[in-house]
Coordinates of C-alpha atoms and ligand atoms in Angstrom, one line a residue:
X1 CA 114.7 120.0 86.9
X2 CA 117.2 118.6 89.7
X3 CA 116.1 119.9 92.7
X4 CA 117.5 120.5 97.0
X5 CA 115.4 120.5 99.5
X6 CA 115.7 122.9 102.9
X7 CA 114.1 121.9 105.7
X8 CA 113.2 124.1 108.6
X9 CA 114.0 122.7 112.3
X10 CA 115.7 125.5 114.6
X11 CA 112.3 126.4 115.8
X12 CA 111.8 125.7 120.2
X13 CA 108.8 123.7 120.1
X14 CA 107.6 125.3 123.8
X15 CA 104.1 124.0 123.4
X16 CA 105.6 120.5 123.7
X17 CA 107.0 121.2 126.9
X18 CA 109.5 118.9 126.4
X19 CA 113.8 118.6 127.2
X20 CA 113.7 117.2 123.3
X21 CA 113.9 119.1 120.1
X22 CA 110.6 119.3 118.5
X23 CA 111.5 117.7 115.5
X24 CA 113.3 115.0 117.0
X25 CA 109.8 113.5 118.7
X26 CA 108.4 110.7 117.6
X27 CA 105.9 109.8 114.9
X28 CA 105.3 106.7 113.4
X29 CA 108.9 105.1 115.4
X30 CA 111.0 107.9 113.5
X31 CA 111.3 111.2 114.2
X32 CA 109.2 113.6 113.0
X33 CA 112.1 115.5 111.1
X34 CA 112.7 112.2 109.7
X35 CA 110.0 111.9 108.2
X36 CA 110.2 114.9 106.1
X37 CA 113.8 113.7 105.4
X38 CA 112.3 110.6 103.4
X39 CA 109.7 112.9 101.8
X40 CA 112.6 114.5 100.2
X41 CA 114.3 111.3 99.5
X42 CA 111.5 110.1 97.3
X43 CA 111.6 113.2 95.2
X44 CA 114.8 112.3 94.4
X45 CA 116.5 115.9 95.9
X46 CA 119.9 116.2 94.7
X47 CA 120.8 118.5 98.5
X48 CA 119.5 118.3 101.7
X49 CA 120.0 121.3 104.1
X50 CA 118.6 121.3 107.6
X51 CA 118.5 124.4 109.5
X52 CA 118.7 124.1 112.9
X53 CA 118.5 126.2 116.0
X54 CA 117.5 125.1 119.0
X55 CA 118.7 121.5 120.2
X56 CA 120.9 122.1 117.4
X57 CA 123.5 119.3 117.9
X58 CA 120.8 116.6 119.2
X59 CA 119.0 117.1 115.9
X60 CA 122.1 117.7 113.4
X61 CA 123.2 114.4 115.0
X62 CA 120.0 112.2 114.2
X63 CA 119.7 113.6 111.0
X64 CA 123.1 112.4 110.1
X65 CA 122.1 108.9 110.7
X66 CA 119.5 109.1 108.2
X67 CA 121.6 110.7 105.3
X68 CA 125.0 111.2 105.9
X69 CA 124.8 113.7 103.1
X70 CA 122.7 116.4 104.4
X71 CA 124.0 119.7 105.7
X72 CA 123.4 121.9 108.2
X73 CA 123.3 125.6 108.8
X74 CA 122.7 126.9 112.1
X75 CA 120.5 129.9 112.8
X76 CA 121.5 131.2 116.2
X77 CA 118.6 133.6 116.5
X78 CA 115.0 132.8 115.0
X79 CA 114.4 135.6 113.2
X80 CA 111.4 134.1 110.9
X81 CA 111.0 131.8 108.2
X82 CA 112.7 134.0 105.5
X83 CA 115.7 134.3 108.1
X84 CA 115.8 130.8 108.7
X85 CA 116.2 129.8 104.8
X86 CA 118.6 132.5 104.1
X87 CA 121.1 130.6 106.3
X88 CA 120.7 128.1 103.6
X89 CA 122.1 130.3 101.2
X90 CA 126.0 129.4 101.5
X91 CA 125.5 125.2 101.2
X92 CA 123.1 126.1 98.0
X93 CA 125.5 129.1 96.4
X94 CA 127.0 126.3 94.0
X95 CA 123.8 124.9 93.4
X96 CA 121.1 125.4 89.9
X97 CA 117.6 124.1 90.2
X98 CA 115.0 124.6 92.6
X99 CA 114.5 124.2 96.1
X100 CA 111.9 123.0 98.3
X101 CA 110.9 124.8 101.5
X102 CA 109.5 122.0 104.4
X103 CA 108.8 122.7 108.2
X104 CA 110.4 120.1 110.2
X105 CA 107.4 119.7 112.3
X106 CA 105.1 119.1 109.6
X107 CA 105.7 115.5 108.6
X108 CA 102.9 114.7 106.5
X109 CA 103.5 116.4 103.5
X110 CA 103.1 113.9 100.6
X111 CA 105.5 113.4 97.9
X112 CA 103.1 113.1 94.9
X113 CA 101.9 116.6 96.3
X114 CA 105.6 118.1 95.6
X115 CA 105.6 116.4 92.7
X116 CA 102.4 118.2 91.6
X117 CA 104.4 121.9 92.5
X118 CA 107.3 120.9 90.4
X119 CA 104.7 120.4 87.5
X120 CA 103.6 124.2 88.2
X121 CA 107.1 124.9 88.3
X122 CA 107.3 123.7 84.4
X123 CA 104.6 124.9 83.3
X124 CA 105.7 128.4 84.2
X125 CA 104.7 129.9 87.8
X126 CA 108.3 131.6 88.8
X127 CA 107.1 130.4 92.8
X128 CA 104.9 127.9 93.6
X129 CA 103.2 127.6 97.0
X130 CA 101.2 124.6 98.8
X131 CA 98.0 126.0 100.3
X132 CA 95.1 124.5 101.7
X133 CA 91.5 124.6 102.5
X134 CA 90.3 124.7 105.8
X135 CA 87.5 126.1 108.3
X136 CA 89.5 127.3 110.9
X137 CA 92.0 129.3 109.2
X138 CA 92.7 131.4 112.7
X139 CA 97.0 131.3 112.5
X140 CA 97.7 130.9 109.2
X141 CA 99.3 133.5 106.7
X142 CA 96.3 133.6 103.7
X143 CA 96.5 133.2 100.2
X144 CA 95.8 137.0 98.4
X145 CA 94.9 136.2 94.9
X146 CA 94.1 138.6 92.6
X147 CA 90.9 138.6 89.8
X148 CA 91.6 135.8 87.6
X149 CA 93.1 134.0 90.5
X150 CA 96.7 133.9 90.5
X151 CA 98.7 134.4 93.8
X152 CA 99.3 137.5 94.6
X153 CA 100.9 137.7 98.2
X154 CA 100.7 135.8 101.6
X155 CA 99.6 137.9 104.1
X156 CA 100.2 136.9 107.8
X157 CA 97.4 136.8 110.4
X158 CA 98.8 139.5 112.2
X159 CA 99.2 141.6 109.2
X160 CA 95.7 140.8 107.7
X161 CA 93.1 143.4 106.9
X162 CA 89.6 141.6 108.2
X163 CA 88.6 141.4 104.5
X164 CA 91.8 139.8 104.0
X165 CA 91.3 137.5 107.3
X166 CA 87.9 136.3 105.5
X167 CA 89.5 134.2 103.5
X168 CA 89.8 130.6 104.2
X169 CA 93.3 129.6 101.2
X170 CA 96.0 129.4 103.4
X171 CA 99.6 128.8 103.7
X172 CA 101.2 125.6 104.0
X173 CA 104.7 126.9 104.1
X174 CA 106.2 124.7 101.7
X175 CA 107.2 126.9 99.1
X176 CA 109.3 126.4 95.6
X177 CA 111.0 128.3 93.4
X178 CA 114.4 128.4 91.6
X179 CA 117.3 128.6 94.0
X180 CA 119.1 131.7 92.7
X181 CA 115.6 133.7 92.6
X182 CA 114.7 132.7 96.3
X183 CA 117.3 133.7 97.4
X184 CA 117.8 136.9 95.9
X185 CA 113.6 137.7 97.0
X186 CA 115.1 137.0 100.5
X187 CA 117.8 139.2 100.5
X188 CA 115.2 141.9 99.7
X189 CA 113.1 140.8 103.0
X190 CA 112.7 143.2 105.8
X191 CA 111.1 142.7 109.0
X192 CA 108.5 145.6 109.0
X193 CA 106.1 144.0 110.3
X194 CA 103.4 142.4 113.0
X195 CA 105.6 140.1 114.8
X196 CA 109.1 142.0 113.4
X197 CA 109.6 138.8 111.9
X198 CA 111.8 138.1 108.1
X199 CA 108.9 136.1 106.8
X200 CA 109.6 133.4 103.3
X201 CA 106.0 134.4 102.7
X202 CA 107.1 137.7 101.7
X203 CA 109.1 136.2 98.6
X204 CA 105.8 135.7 96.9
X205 CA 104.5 140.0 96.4
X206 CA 108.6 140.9 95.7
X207 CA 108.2 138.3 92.8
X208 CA 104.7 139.5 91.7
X209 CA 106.5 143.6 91.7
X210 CA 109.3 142.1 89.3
X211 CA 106.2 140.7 87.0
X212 CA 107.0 137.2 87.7
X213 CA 104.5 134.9 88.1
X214 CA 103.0 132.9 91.7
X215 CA 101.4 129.5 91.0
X216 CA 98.9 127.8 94.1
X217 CA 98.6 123.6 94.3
X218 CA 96.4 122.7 97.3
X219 CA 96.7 119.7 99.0
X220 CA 93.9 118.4 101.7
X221 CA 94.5 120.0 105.2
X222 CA 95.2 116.9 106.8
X223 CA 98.7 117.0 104.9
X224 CA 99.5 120.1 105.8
X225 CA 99.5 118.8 109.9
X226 CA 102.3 120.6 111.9
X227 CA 103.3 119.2 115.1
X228 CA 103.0 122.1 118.3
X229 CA 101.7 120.3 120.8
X230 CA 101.2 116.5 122.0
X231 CA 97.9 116.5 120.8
X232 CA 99.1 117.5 117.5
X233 CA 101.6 114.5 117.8
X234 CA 98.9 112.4 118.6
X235 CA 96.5 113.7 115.7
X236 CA 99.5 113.0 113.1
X237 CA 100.3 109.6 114.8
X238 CA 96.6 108.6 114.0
X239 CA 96.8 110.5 110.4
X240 CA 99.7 108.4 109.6
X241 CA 98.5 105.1 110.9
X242 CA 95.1 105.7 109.0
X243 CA 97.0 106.6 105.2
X244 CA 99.6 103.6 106.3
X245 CA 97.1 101.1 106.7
X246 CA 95.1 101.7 103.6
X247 CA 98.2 102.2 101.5
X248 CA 98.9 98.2 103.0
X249 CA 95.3 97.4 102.0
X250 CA 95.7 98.8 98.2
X251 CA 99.1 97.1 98.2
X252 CA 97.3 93.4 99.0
X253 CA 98.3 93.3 102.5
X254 CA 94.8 91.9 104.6
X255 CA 94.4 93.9 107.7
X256 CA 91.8 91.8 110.0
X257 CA 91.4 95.2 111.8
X258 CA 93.1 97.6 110.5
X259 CA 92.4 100.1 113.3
X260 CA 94.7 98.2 115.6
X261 CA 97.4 97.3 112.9
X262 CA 100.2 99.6 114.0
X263 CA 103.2 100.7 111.3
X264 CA 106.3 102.1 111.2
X265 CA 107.5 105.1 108.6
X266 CA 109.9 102.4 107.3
X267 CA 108.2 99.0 107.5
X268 CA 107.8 96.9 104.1
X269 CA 105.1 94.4 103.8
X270 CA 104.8 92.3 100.7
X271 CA 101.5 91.3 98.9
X272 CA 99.3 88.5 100.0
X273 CA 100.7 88.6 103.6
X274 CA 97.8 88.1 106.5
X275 CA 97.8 90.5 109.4
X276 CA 95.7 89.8 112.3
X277 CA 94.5 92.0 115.3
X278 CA 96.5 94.3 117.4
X279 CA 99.7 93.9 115.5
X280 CA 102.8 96.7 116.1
X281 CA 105.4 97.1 113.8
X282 CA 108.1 98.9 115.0
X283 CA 111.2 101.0 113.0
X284 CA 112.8 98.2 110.5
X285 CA 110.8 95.5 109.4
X286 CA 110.2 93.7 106.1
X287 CA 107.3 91.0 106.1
X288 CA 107.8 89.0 102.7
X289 CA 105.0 88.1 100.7
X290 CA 102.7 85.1 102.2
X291 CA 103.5 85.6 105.4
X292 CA 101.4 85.5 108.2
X293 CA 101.7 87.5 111.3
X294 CA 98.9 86.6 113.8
X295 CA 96.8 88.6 116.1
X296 CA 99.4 90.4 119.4
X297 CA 102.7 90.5 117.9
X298 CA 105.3 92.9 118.4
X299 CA 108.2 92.9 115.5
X300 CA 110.9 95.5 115.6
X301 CA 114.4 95.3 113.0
X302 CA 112.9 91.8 111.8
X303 CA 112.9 90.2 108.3
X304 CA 110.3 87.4 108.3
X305 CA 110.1 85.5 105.0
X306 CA 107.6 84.0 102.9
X307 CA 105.7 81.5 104.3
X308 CA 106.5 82.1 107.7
X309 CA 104.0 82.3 110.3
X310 CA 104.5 84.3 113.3
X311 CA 102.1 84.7 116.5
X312 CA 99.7 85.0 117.9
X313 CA 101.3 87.2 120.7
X314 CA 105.0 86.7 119.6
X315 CA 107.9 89.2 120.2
X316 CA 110.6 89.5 117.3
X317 CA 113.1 91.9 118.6
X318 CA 116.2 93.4 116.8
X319 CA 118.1 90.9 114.7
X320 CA 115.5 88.5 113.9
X321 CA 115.7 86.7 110.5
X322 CA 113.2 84.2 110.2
X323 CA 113.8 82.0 107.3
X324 CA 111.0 80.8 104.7
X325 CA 107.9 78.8 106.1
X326 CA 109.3 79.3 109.6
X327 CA 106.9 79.0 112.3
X328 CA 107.0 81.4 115.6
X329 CA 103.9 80.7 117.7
X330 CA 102.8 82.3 121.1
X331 CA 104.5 83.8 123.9
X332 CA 107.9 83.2 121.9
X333 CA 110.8 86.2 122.2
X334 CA 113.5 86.0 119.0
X335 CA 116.2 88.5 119.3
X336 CA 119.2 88.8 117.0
X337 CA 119.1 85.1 115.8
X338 CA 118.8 83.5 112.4
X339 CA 116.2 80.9 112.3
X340 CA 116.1 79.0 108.9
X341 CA 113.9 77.2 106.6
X342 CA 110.9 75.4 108.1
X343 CA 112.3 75.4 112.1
X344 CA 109.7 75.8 114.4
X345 CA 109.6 77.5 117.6
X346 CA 106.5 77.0 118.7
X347 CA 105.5 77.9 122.4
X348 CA 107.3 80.2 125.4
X349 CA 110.7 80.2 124.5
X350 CA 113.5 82.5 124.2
X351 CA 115.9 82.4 121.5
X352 CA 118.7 85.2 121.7
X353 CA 122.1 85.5 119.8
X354 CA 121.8 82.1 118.3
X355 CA 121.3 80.7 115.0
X356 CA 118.4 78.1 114.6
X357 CA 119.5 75.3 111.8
X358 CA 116.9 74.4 108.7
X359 CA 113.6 72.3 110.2
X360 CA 114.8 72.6 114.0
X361 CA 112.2 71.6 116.6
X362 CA 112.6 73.7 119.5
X363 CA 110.0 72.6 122.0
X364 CA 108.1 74.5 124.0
X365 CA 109.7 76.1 127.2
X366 CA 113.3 76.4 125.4
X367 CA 115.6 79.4 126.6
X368 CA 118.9 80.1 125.1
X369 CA 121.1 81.5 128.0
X370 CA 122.7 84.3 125.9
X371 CA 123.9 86.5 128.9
X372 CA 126.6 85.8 132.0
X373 CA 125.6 89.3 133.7
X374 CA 128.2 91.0 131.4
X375 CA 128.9 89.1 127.9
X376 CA 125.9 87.7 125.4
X377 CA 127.3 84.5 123.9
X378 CA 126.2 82.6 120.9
X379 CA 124.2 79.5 120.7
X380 CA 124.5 77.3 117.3
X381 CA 121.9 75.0 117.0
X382 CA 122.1 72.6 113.7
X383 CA 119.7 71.3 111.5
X384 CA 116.9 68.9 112.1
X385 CA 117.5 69.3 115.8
X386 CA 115.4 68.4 118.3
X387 CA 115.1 70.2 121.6
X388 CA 113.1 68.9 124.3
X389 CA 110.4 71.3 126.1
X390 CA 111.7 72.8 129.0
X391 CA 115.5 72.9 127.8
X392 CA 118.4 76.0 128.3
X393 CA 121.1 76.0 126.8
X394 CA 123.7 77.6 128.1
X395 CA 125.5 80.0 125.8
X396 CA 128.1 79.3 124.4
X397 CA 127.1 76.0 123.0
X398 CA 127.0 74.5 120.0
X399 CA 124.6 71.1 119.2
X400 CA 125.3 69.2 116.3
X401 CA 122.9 68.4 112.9
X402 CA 120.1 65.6 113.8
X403 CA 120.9 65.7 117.8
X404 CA 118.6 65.4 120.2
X405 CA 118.0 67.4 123.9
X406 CA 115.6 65.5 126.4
X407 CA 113.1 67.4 127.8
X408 CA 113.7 69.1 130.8
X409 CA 118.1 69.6 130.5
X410 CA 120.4 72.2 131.1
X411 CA 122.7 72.2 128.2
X412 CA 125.8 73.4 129.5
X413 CA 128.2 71.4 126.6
X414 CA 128.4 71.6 123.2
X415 CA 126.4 68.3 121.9
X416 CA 128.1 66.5 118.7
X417 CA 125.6 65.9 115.4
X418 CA 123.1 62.9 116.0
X419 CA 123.8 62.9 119.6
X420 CA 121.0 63.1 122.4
X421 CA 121.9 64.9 125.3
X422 CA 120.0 64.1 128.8
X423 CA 121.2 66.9 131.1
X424 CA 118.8 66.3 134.5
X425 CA 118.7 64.3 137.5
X426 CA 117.5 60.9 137.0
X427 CA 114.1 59.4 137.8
X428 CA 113.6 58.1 141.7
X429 CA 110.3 56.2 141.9
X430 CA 109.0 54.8 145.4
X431 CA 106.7 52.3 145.0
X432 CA 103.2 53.6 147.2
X433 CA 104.8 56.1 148.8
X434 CA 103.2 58.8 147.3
X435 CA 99.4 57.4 149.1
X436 CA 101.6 57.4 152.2
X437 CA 102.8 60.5 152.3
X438 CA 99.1 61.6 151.3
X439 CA 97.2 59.7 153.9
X440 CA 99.8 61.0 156.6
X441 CA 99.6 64.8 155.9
X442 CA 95.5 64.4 155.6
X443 CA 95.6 62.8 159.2
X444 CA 97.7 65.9 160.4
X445 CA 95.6 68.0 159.1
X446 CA 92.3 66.7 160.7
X447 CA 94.2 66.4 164.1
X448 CA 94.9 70.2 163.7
X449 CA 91.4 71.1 162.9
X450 CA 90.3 68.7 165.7
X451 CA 92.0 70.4 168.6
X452 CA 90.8 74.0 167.5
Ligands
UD1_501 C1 104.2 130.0 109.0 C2 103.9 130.9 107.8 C3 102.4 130.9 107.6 C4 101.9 129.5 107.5 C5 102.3 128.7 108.6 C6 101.9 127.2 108.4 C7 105.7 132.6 107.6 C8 106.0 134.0 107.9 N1 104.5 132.2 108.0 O1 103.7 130.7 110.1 O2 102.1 131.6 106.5 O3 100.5 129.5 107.3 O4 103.7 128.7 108.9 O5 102.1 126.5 109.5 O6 106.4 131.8 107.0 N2 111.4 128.4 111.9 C9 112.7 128.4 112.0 N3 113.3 129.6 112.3 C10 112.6 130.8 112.5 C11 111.2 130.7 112.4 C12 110.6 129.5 112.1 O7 113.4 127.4 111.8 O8 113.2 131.8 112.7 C13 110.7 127.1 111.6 C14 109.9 126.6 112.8 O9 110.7 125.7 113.6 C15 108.8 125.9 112.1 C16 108.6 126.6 110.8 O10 109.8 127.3 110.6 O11 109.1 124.5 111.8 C17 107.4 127.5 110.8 O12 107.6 128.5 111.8 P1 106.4 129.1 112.7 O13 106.9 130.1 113.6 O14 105.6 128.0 113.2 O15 105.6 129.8 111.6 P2 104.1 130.4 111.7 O16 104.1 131.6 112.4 O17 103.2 129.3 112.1
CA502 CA1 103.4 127.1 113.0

């Protein structure tokens, strides 16, 4: 059954009490609306339509950059959640199969848990609704179900009798059912009620009065997480980190502690790859498998390969691509530069907008001057190089296969392959004037103390 996806997003958010769209805060170094974007992604939906509201153009715009496919319907005045996907209807009018109902704000929602509602959906149930266990059910439409325990109706909070307030199945709000049908239950909608809202929960009683059938899958509550406040951002942050880092574990990844392993929605680790302490991943990076990323890194839009072994405390920035068996040891900063097969960049150095040629030596102290105070420039740096400790080069400049940098020089020309370059001031040694100079200054000094 091909299936679309509409996701709710023109809500305000006031609880965040922020200038930014709800849905466009971050969770996991994506936005929360992203997040339920990939959700549908992995259940392979054919349409995507956002409806947004509030921030409208802000959050149509981000979403673009994560499918340039999906579509968006504005709804200029939130009238409730069966409002909101009835401006849905025109992008979906051409469309046969079912649709998916997601909040925006709830980004936790699993895809083997919609997978489990289309299952409902072909065994029969006309609607199928994700509810949930929980103790504190104080906000959430409940689940009505009748004797032998088929859905019945959602009944608001608001709208709840206190038998009907008793009960502790409630409502998700991701709903599915067959595109056509939802939308003709929504048309039938009216707004007589607590809040004077068009509620999508109503879809489930007009289907039960035509004698079609309501199916229930529950998921654990901690999926069903909507984002109103910071501390819910904060509560879904950890939720994610906690299912991220055991996924990595059951995957063969080895977390040292995984408490302090931090991911990304997007990041790709491969098996057998080591992670020590306190390690962030930010949005974009793919760790290869047998890699080892030691404890205090920070990678961001990084590839590192097999073999390669990064940290402890190392920074791979944006543009990284760290060849196989690479090694990229402490207090080292690699933005957008290639390094390749077995180079080494070992201690304190800074390697920006260059490439870094197979088994390459860069010595400790190194600092690629990619930036005049208005242009970056390149620096090109062969293979089986050797630079010195204590070396910048001064961008743009290219040094040659098998050269050599002494210690200590300011590369400001390009050096030819097998070449040394020895770019400081030369040597000046004065034979015992260093006891001298010594002996002098303690004298002055004991003169000084002498007259006080
Ligand atoms: C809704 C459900 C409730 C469920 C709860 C789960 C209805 C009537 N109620 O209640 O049964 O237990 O979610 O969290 O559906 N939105 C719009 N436009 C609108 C109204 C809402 O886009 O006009 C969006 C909001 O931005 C939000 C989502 O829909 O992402 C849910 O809206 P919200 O007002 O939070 O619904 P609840 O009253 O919490
Ligand atoms: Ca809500």
């Amino acid at each position: 059954m091909s299936i679309a996806v509409v996701i709710l997003a023109a809500g305000q958010g006031t609880r965040m009490k922020s200038d930014l769209p709800k849905v466009l805060h971050g969770l996991a170094g994506a936005p929360l609306l992203a997040h339920v974007m990939a959700t549908a992604q992995e259940i392979e939906s054919e349409r995507l339509v956002v409806v947004t509201g509030h921030g409208a153009e802000a959050v149509e715009a981000e979403a673009a950059t994560r499918d340039e496919e999906a579509r968006f319907v504005r709804q200029e005045e939130q009238l409730g959640t069966g409002h909101a996907v009835l401006q849905a209807a025109p992008e979906l009018a051409d469309f046969s199969g079912d649709v998916a109902i997601l909040y925006g704000d709830t980004p936790l929602i699993r895809p083997e848990t919609l997978e489990a509602m289309q299952k409902a959906r072909e065994e029969g149930a006309s609607v199928v609704v994700l509810g949930f266990e929980t103790a504190c059910p104080t906000g959430y439409g409940r689940l009505i179900r009748d004797e032998d325990g088929s859905l019945l109706k959602i009944v608001e909070e608001k709208d709840a009798t206190p038998a009907e307030r008793e009960v502790s199945l409630c409502n998700s709000g991701v709903i599915l059912a067959d595109s056509a049908l939802l939308f003709e239950l929504l048309s039938e909608v009216r707004n007589d009620n607590a809040k004077g809202e068009y509620y999508l929960t109503d879809v489930i009683g007009l289907a039960r009065g035509r004698g079609l059938t309501a199916g229930i899958i529950t998921c654990p509550e901690s999926e069903t997480l909507g984002v109103n406040s910071r501390t819910d951002l904060a509560a879904a942050e950890a939720a994610f980190q906690a299912r991220a880092r055991s996924e990595a574990m059951e995957n063969g990844v080895t977390l040292s502690d995984p408490a302090t392993t931090w991911f990304a929605l997007d990041t790709v680790i491969g098996r057998d790859v080591q992670i020590g302490p306190s390690v962030f991943f930010g949005p974009g990076v793919t760790v290869e498998s047998g890699a080892t990323i030691l404890a205090f890194c920070h990678l961001e839009g990084c590839h590192v390969s097999r073999g390669a072994r990064v940290g402890p405390y190392a920074r791979l920035r944006p543009g990284a691509e760290l060849a196989e068996d690479t090694h990229i040891g402490n207090f080292v900063e690699i933005k957008n530069a290639i390094v390749d097969e077995g180079a080494k960049v070992n201690h304190l150095s800074y390697i920006g907008d260059a490439h870094v040629g197979t088994a390459t030596n860069i010595g400790a102290g190194t600092i690629t001057c990619n930036y005049d105070g208005v242009f970056k420039h390149h620096t090109e740096i062969g293979a089986r190089v050797f630079v010195g400790s204590n070396s910048a080069l001064i961008a743009p400049v290219t040094i040659g296969n098998d050269a050599m940098i002494a210690a200590g020089s300011i590369i400001t020309e390009s050096v030819p392959e097998g070449a040394l370059a020895v770019a400081r001031s030369r040597q000046a040694t004065k034979p015992g004037l260093g006891r001298r100079l010594m002996d002098k200054l303690r004298a002055a000094k004991k003169k000084k103390q002498e007259a006080v």
